[in-house]
Structure formats: C-alpha cells, structure tokens
Coordinates of C-alpha atoms and ligand atoms in Angstrom, one line a residue:
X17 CA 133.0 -5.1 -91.1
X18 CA 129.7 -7.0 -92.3
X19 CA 126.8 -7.4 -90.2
X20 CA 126.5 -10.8 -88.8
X21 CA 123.9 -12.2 -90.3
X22 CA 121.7 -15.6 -89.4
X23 CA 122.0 -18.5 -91.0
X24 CA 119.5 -20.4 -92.4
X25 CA 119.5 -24.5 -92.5
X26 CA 116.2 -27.2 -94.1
X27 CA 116.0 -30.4 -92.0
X28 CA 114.1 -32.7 -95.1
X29 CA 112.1 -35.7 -92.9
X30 CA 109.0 -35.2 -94.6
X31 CA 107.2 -38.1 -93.3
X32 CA 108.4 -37.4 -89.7
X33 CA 110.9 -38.2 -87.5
X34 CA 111.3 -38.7 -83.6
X35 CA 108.0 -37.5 -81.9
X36 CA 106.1 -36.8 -84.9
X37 CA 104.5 -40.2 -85.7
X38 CA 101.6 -38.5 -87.6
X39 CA 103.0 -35.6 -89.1
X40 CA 102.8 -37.3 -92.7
X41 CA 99.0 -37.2 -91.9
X42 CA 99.2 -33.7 -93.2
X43 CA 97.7 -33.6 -96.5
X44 CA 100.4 -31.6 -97.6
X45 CA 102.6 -34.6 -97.5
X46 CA 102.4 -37.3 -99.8
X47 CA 103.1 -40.5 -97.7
X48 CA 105.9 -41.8 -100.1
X49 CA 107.6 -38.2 -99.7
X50 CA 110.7 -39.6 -97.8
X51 CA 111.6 -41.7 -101.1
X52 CA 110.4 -39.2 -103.6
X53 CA 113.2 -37.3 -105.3
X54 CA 110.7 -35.0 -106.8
X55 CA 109.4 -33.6 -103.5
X56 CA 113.0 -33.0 -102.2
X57 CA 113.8 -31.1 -105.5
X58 CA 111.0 -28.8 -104.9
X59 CA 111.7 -28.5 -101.2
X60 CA 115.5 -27.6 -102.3
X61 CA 114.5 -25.2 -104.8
X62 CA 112.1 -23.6 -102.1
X63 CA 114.7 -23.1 -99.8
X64 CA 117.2 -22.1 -102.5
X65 CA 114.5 -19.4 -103.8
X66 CA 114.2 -18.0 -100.4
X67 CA 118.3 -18.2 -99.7
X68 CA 118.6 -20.6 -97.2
X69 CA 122.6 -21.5 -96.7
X70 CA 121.4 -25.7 -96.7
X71 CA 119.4 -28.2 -97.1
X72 CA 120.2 -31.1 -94.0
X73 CA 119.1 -35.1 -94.7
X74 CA 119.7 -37.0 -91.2
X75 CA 120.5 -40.5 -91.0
X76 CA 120.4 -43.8 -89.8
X77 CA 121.1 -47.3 -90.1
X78 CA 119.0 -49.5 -87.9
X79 CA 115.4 -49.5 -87.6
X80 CA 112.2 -51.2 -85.9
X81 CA 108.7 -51.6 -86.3
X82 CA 108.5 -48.5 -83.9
X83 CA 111.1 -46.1 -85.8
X84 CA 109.4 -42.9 -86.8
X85 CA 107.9 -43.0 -90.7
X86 CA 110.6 -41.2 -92.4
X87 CA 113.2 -43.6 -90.7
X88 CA 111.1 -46.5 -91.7
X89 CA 111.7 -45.8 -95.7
X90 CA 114.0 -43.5 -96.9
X91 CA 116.8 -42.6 -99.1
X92 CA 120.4 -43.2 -98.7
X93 CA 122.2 -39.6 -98.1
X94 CA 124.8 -38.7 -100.4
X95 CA 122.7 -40.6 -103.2
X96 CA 119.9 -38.2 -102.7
X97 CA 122.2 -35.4 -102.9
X98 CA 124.0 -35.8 -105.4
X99 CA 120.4 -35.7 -107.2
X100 CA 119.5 -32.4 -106.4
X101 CA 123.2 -31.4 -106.8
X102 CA 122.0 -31.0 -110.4
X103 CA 118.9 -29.5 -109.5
X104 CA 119.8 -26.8 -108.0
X105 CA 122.4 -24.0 -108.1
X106 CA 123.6 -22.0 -104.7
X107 CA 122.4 -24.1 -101.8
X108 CA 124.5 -25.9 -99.5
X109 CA 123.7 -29.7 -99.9
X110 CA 124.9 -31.4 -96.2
X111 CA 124.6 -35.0 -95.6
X112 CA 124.9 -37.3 -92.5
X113 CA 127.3 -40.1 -92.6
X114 CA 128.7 -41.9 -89.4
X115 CA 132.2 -42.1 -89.1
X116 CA 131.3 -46.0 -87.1
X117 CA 130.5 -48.4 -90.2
X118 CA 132.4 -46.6 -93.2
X119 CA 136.0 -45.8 -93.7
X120 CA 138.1 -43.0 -94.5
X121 CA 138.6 -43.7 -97.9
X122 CA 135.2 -44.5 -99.2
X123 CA 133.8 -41.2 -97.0
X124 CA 136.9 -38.7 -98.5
X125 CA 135.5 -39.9 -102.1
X126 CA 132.4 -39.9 -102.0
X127 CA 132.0 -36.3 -100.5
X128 CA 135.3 -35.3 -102.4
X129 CA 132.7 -36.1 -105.7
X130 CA 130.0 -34.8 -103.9
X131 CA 131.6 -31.6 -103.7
X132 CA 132.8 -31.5 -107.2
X133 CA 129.2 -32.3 -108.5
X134 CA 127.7 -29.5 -106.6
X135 CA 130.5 -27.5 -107.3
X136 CA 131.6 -27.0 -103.6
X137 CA 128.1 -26.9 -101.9
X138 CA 128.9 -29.9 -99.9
X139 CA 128.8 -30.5 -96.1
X140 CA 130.0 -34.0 -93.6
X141 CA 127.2 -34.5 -90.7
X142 CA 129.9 -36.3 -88.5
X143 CA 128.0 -38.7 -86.6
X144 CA 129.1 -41.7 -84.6
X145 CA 125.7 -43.5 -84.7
X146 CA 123.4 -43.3 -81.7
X147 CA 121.6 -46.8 -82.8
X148 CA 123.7 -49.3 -81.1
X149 CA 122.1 -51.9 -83.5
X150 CA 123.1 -50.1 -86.5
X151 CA 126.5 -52.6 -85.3
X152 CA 124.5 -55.9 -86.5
X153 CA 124.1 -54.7 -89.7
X154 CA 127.9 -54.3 -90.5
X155 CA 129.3 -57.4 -89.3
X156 CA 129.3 -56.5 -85.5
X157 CA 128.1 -58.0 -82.8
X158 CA 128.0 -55.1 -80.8
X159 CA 128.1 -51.1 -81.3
X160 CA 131.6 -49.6 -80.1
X161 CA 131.9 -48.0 -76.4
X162 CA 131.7 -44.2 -76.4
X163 CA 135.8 -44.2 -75.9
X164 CA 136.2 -45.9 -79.3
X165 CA 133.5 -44.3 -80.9
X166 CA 134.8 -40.7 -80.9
X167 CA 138.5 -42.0 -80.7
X168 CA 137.7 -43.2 -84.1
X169 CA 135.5 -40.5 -85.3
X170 CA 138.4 -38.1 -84.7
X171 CA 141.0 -40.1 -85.9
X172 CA 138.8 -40.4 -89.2
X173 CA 138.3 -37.2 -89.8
X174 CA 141.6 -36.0 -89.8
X175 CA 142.2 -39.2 -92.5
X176 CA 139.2 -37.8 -94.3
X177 CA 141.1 -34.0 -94.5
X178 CA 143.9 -35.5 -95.0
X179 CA 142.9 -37.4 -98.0
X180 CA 141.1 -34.5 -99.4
X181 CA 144.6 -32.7 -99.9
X182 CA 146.0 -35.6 -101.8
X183 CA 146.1 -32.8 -105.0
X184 CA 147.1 -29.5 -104.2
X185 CA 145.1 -26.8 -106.4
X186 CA 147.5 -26.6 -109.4
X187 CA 148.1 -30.4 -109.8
X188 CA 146.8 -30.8 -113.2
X189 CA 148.4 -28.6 -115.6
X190 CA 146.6 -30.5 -118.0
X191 CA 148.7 -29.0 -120.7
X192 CA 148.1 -30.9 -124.3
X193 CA 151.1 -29.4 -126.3
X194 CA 153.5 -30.4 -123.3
X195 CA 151.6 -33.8 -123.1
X196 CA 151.7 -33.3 -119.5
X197 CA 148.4 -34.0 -117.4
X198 CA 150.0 -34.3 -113.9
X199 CA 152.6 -32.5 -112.0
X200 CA 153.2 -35.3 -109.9
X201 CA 155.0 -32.7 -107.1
X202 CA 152.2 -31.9 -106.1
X203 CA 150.5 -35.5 -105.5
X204 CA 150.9 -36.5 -101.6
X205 CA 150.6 -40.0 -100.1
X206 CA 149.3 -40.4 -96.9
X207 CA 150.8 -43.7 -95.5
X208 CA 148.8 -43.2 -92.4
X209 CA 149.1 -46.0 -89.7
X210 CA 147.0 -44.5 -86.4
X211 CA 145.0 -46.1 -83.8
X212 CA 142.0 -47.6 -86.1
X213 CA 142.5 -46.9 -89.5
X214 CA 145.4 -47.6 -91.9
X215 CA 145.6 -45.5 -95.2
X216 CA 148.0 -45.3 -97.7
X217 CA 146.6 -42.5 -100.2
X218 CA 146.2 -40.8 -102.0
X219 CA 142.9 -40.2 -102.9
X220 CA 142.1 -40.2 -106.9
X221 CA 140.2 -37.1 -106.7
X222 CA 141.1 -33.4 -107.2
X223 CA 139.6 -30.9 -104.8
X224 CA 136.4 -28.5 -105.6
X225 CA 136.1 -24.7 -105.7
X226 CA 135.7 -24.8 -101.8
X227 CA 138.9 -26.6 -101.1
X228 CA 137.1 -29.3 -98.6
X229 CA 133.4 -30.4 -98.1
X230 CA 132.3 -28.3 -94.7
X231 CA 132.2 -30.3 -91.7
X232 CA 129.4 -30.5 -89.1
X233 CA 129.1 -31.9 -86.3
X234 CA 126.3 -33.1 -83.9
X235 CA 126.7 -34.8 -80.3
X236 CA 126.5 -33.6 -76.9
X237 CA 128.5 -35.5 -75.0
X238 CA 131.6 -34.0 -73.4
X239 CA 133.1 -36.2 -75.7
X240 CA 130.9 -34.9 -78.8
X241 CA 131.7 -31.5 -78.1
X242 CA 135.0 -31.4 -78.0
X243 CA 135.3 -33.0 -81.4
X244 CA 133.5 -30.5 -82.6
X245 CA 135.1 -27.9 -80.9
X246 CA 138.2 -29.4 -82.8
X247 CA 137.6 -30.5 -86.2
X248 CA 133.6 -29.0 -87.2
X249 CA 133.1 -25.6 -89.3
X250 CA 129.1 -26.2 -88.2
X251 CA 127.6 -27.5 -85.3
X252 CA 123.8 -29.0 -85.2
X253 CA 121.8 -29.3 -81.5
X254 CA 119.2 -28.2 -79.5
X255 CA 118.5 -25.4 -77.9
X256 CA 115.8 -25.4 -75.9
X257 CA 115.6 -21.9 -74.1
X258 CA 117.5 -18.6 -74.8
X259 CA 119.7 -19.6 -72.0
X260 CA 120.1 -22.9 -72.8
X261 CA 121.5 -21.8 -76.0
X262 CA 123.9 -18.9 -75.1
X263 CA 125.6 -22.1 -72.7
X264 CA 125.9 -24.1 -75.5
X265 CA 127.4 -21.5 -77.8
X266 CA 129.7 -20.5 -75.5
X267 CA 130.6 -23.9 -74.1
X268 CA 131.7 -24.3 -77.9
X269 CA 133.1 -21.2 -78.8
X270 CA 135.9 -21.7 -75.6
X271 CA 136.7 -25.1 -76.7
X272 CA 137.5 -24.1 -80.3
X273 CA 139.7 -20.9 -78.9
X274 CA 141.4 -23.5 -76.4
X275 CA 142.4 -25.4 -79.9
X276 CA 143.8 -22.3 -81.0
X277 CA 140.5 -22.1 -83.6
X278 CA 139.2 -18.8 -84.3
X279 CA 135.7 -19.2 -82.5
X280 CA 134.4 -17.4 -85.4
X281 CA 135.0 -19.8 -87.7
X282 CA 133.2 -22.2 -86.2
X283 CA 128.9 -21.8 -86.8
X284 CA 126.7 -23.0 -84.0
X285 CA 123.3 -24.2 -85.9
X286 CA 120.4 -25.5 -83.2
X287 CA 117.2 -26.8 -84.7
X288 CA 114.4 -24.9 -84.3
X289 CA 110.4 -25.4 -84.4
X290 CA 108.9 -22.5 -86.0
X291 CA 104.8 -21.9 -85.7
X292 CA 103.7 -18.4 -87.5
X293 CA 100.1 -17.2 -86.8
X294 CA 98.0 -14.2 -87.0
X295 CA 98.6 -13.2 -83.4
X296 CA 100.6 -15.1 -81.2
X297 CA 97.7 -16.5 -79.4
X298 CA 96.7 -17.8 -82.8
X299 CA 99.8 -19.4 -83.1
X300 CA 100.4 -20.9 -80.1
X301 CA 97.0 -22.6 -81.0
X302 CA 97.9 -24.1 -84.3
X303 CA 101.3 -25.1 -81.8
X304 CA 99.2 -26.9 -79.5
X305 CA 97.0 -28.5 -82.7
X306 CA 100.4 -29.7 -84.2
X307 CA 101.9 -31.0 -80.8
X308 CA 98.3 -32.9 -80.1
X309 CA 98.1 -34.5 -83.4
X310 CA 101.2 -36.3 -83.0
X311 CA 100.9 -37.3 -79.3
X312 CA 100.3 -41.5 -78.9
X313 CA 101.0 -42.2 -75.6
X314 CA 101.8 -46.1 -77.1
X315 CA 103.9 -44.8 -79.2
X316 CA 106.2 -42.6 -77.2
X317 CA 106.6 -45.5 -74.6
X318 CA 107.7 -47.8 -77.5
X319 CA 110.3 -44.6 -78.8
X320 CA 111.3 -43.8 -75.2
X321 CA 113.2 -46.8 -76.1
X322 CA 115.6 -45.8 -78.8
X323 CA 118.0 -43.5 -77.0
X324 CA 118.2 -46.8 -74.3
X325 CA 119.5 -49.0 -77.8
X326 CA 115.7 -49.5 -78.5
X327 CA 115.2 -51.2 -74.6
X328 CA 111.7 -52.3 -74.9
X329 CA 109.6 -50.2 -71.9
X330 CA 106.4 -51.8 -72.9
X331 CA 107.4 -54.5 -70.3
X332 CA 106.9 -52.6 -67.4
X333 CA 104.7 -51.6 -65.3
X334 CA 103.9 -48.5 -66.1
X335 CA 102.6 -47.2 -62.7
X336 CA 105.8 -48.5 -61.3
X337 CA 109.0 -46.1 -60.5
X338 CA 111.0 -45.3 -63.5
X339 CA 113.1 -48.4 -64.2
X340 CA 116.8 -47.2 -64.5
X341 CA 118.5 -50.3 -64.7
X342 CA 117.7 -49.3 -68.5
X343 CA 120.4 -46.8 -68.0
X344 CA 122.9 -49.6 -69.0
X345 CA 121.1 -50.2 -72.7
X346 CA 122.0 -46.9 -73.7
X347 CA 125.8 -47.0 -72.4
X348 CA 126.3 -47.5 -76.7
X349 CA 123.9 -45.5 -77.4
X350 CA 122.1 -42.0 -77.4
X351 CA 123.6 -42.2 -73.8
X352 CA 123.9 -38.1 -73.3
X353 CA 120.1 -38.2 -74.2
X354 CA 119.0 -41.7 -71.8
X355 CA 120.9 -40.0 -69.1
X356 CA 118.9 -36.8 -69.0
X357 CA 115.6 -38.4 -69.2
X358 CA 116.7 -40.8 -66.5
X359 CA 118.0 -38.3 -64.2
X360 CA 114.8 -36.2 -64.8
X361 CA 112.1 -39.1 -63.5
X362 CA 114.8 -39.6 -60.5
X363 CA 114.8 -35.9 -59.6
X364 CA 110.7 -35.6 -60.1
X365 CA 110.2 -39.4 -58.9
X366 CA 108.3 -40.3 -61.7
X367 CA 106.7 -43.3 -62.6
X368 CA 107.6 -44.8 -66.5
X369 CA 104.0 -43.4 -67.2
X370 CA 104.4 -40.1 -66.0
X371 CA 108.1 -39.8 -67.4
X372 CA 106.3 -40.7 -71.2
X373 CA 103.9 -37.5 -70.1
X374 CA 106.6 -35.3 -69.0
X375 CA 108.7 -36.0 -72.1
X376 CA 105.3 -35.6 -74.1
X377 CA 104.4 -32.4 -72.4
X378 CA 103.4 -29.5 -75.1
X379 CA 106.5 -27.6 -75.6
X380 CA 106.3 -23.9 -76.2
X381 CA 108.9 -23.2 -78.8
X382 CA 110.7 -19.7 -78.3
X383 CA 110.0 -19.2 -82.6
X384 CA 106.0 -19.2 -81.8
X385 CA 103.6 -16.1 -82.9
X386 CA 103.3 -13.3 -85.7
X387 CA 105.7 -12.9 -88.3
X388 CA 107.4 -9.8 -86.1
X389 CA 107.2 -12.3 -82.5
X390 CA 109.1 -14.9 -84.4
X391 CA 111.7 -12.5 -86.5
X392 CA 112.3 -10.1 -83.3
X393 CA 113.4 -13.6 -81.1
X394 CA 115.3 -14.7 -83.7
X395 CA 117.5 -11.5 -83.6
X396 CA 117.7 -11.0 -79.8
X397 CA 118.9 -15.3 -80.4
X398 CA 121.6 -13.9 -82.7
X399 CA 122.5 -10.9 -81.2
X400 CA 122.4 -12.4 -78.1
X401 CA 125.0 -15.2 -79.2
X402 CA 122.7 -18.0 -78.6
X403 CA 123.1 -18.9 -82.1
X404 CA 124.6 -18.5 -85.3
X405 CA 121.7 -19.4 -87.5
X406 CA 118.7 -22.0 -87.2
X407 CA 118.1 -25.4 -88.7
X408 CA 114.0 -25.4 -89.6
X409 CA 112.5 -28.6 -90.1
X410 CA 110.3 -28.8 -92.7
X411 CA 107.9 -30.3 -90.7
X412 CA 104.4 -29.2 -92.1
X413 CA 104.8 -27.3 -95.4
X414 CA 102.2 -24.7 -95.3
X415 CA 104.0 -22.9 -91.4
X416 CA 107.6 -23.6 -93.8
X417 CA 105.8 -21.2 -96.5
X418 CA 104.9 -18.8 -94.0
X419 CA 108.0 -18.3 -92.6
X420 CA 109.7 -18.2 -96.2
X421 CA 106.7 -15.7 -96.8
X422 CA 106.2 -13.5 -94.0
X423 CA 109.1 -13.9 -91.3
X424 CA 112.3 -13.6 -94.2
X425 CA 110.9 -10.2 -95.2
X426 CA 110.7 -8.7 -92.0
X427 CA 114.5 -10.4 -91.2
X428 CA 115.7 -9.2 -94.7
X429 CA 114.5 -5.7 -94.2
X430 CA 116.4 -5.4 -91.5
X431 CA 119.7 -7.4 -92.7
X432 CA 119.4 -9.8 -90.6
X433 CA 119.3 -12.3 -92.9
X434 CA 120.9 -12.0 -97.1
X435 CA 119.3 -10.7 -99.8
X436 CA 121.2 -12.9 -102.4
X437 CA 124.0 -15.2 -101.8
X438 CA 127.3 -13.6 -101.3
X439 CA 129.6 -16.3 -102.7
X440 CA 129.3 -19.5 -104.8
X441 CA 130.6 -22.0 -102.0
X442 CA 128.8 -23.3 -98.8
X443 CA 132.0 -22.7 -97.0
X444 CA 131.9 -18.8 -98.8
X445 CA 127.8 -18.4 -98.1
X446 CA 128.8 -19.8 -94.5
X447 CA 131.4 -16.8 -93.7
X448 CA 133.8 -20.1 -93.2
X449 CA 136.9 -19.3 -95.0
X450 CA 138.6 -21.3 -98.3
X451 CA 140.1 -24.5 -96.6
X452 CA 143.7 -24.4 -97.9
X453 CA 145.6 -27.0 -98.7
X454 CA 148.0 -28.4 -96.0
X455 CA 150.6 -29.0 -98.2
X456 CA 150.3 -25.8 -100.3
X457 CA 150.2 -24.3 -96.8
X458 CA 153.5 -25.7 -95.8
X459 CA 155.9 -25.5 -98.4
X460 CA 154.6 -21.4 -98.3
X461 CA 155.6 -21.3 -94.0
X462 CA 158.7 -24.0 -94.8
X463 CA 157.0 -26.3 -92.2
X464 CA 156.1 -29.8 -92.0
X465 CA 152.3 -30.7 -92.9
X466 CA 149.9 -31.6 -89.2
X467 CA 150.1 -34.9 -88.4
X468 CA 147.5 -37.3 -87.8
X469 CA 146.2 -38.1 -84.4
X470 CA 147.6 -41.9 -83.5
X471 CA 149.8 -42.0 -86.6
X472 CA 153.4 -42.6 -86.0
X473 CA 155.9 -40.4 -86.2
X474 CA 157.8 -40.0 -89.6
X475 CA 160.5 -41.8 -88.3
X476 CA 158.9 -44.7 -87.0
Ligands
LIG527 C1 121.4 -32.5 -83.0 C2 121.9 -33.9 -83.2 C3 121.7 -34.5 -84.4 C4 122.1 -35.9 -84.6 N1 121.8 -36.5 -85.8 C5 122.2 -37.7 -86.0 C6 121.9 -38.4 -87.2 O1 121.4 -37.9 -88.2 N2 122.3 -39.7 -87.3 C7 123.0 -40.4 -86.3 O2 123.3 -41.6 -86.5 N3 123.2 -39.8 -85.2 C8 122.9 -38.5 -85.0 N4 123.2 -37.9 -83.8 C9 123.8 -38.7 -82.8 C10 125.3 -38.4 -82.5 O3 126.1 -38.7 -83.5 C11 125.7 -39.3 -81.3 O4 125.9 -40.6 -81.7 C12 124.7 -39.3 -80.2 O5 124.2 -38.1 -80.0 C13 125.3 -39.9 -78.9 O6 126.5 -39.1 -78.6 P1 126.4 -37.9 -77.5 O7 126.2 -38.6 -76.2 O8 127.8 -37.3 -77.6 O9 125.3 -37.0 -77.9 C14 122.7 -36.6 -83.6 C15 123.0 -36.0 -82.4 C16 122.5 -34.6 -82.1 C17 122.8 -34.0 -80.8

C-alpha cells in the first residue's frame, strides 16, 4: 500500500481577504494583483513547479465599502480558470460557485467545459453564499433561510452529477466511414422534477478524462457538514488547534461511513497560515509583524459585521455589553460563524470593544518556526488524522517561497509529500478514484441508476 501522503492546496487572494486589510501593502504585491491574470499564471506555475495538488479562487457576490481589497475587485471564478487552464499542465484548478443564485444546468456546463479545457483538473467549491445580500443582486429580496439553502444545495448537486453523465464514455463513436457521430444508446435524459429545480437534460457536453469535476465542499454548520459528508470528494475549513482538527476530521469521516462512503475517499483540506523563520523565535516575530500590520481596530468593527449579513456595529456603543440582538442579522448568513463569536463575548462578558480585541488577538499558528518546526507538525497533523493535506494562502509571497523552498524538501525527503505527480487528473493526484458513470455503472450491476433527492418516482 502507498504511503499517505499530504496534500497540498493555493488559496490565490493576493490583495487580501477577511482580516488582512493591508496585506496588499506588501511590496511584493502589486495592488491590481486580484485582477491581473499574469500574476495568477505565475502563482499557478509556482505552485505547479513545486507540485501542489491545486490552486483555490474563493468567492463572492455582494460587497461594501468595508469588504476586504481582494473582494473589492476581482475576477469572476471559472473565467479566471479557464485562463490558466491553458497555462498550465498538472495542477488542479478549483473554483467556488454557490449553488444559491445559479442553476444546475449553467453550473454542470460550465465546469463540464472547465474540466475538458484543463483536461480533468477541475474542482466545484460548493458554497451556499454566506452574504445574505448577495440575494439583491439576483432578483431577491431576501437571501434563502438555512433550511432552503442546503435543501437546494443538495438537491443541486445531485442535478449537477446527474447531468454530467448525460454521455456515457463511449458515446461518440465518431466513426467517418459509418457516418455515425453518436450512439444515441448511450445519451440519458434527465427529466428531473425535485423540490427546487426542474431539469430535463441532457447536458450537450461529453465528459473529461476524470469522469466528473471534483467536488468540495466548505460550511460548518450541522447542516454544511453533512452535505459534505454526502456528496464532497474535498472538504475546505479551519482548523484551529491539533485537536480542533482531529474533531473535525473525524466528525466527517463518520458521517461519510454512515452514507455508506468510503471515509477514505473523502479529503479533509483546512487552511492553514504558514510563517517560516530562522529559529522559531524568529518566526513567531515575523508572525507577530504580519498579524500587527494588518490590525485596524476600525476596520475589524466594520468586518465584525459581515458574518451578521454586514449589521453595521459602528452604531454602538462600544464600551457597552456585546449587543446580541445582532444574532438575528446573521440567521441568512455566516450564522455558524455570528454564533460563535456571539456565544464567546456572552461566556467572557465582553463588551463590543473587547470582543473586536479578542477576535483581533495575535494568533499563534500551529505551522510557525524553522523549516523542520513547520514540516515535523505538519506530519504529526497527518499522521495524527487531523488532516488530509493543507490549503496555504498565498498571503505574502516571499513566507510562500520559503515554504516551497525549504519546508517541501524536508517533507519530500521524507515522502511525506510527492516527488512528481502520480496521475494526470485532480481526482487521480487526489487519491479520489475515476468517477464512473451511473449509467455505465448500471447496465454493468442490471440495476436502476440513483435517483435524485425530491424527484418523483419513475412512475409518477
Ligand atoms: C472554509 C470555508 C470557506 C468558505 N468559502 C466560501 C466562499 O468562497 N464563498 C462563499 O460564498 N461562501 C463561502 N463559505 C460559506 C459557506 O458556503 C456557508 O454559506 C457559510 O459558511 C454558512 O454556512 P455554515 O453555517 O454551514 O458554515 C465558506 C465557508 C467555510 C467554512
């Protein structure tokens, strides 16, 4: 058997996102990186060169004057990846799209051609939208309660899969001297009616190398884990502490086995800060330097607001008890997130001001100190089963080098992470296996393809 080995995600918000309003400061940056194809091309090769399973591009839909820099002005997802589809070769290209303001159809196409581009490096972010006003922009007047939001996300992706099977692999025989470009056998309709969507099929797009795009999933809700648990090959989130993380992991891993999943198929991703230094105390200095520069108290009271649907807390008094009647903003929302800083300033009794401080308070990232500190808590991570691999944000460029420069050798050298890449797939590189065709898959075991959740039954 192969040696587990850690995987290795990019998170590209080079002018900054949440909590790092001055990151783009670094002269490193350019401040028109976020819309600059050329410095995600090189950040993609980088990443490639040192054999990193994917890059990651976040998203969202709704900003204000407050939204961090790279929120503020940047591009569009699967436009940007498609892009550097063609500009690079092995790495996995994963995208966020919410499942909330698109449908089926348009999704299943557009990462169907994704995949095909990238010849089957692609990856779904499944995300339901944490910005509640992200609804005013498509027609809403409000966002959807937590219920429907994941009712529909699930329902969606299952339409999404579904669709992506229209053509089973040997579809086009595409044979000149027969004149035949179709064996229409193996075209399937969908004629799905369910719960919120209604989709006839099939999709007008053959499927890539890979079978289907990878899917990820990021949400912590009970809700948001258990779709992931259920439908995800990846899942992104945070992992604070070592023992935070194992929780997590295992939290997920029994909810995929009580799907009757193989838990190993599933790959639990957190994002991590990394800060490389000459000795750890070195390194937990340039931390501290890199936590300070981005610390604006004004600032962090005006973001404390997004996770509450962007509530503004500048109108309080700040030496007042936490106020939280804002509870209720975030209810269609980041509410997983408003509820733990909420139940924190009840717990400590904290004023608004000295809930901004706590939630601003340097924190010491496990992945701080020399090359070996930093590739020796990785491993005891892994080995551990705290986490299948990491998601680095490329947050200033010169720590990225150093870990692409002096923490991958040490991890390499000791297999814990690849020399080259194994296969030509994300889903291969990934260890996730070939998605097969449900259809193809059936008429093999003479059973009936899955059906949809909320469709009717065949013979309604
Ligand atoms: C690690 C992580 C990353 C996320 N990334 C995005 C994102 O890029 N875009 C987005 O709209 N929502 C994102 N979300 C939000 C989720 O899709 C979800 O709407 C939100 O977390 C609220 O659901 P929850 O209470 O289940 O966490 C992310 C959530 C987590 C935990």
């Amino acid at each position: 058997m192969t040696k587990r080995q850690l995987k290795l995600g990019a998170v590209l918000t080079p002018t900054g996102g949440p909590g790092h309003p001055y990151s783009w400061l670094d002269p490193e940056i350019p401040g028109d990186a976020s819309v600059d194809i050329d410095w995600y091309i090189r950040y993609a090769r980088l990443a490639e060169q040192a054999r990193f399973d994917l890059v990651f591009i976040v998203d969202s839909q709704f900003i204000t004057p407050s939204s961090p820099p790279h929120y503020l002005n940047r591009l569009e997802p699967l436009t940007l990846l498609s892009a550097l589809a063609v500009a690079t070769e092995h790495i996995g290209l994963v995208g966020t799209l919410t499942t909330s303001f698109n449908q089926p159809f348009n999704v299943a196409r557009r990462f169907g051609s994704l995949d095909l581009i990238s010849k089957g490096r692609a990856g779904w972010n499944v995300v339901t939208s944490g910005d509640a006003g992200t609804a005013g922009n498509y027609s809403l007047d409000e966002h959807y309660d937590y219920a429907t939001r994941y009712g529909r996300a699930l329902e969606h992706v299952e339409v999404v899969k579904a669709l992506w099977d229209s053509y089973e692999d040997d579809a086009f025989p595409r044979d000149k001297q027969a004149r035949t470009f179709l064996d229409p056998s193996k075209l399937h309709t969908l004629d799905h009616r369910g719960d919120y969507f209604s989709v006839v099929g099939p999709l007008n797009l053959e499927r890539s190398r890979q079978g289907q795009p990878v899917i990820f999933q990021a949400g912590d809700s009970e809700q948001g884990r258990d779709l992931g648990a259920r439908i995800a090959d990846g899942i992104f989130t945070h992992a604070p502490t070592f023992e935070a993380g194992v929780a997590f992991y295992t939290d997920i891993k029994t909810r995929a086995a009580a799907y009757g999943r193989d838990p190993e198929d599933i790959v639990v991703l957190p994002g991590a800060s990394v800060t490389v230094g000459d000795t750890d105390a070195d390194a937990r200095e340039i931390e501290r330097a890199t936590q300070l520069a981005d610390n604006d108290f004004g600032k962090s009271v005006e973001e404390l607001g997004r996770p509450f649907g962007w509530h503004d807390f500048t109108q309080y008094d700040l030496d007042a008890p936490f106020p939280t009647s804002a509870l209720q903003y975030a209810e269609r929302s980041f509410y997983t997130q408003a509820k733990k800083i909420t139940e924190l300033a009840v717990e400590r009794g904290l004023t608004l001001r000295q809930t901004v401080e706590a939630l601003n308070a340097p924190k010491l990232s496990p992945f701080t100190g020399t090359a070996v500190t930093v590739a020796d808590e990785l491993q005891r991570w892994l080995d551990g089963r705290a986490l299948d691999g990491i998601n680095i944000h490329i947050g200033h460029p010169a720590q990225f080098q150093r870990f692409v420069d002096e923490v991958l050798p040490i991890l390499r050298e000791r297999g814990v992470v690849r020399a080259d890449y194994e296969e030509n797939t994300l889903r291969g590189n990934l260890g996730i296996p070939f998605a097969e065709n449900r259809h193809t898959r059936a008429s093999r075991d003479g059973i009936a393809p899955p059906p949809l959740p909320g469709a009717l039954p065949a013979s309604v």
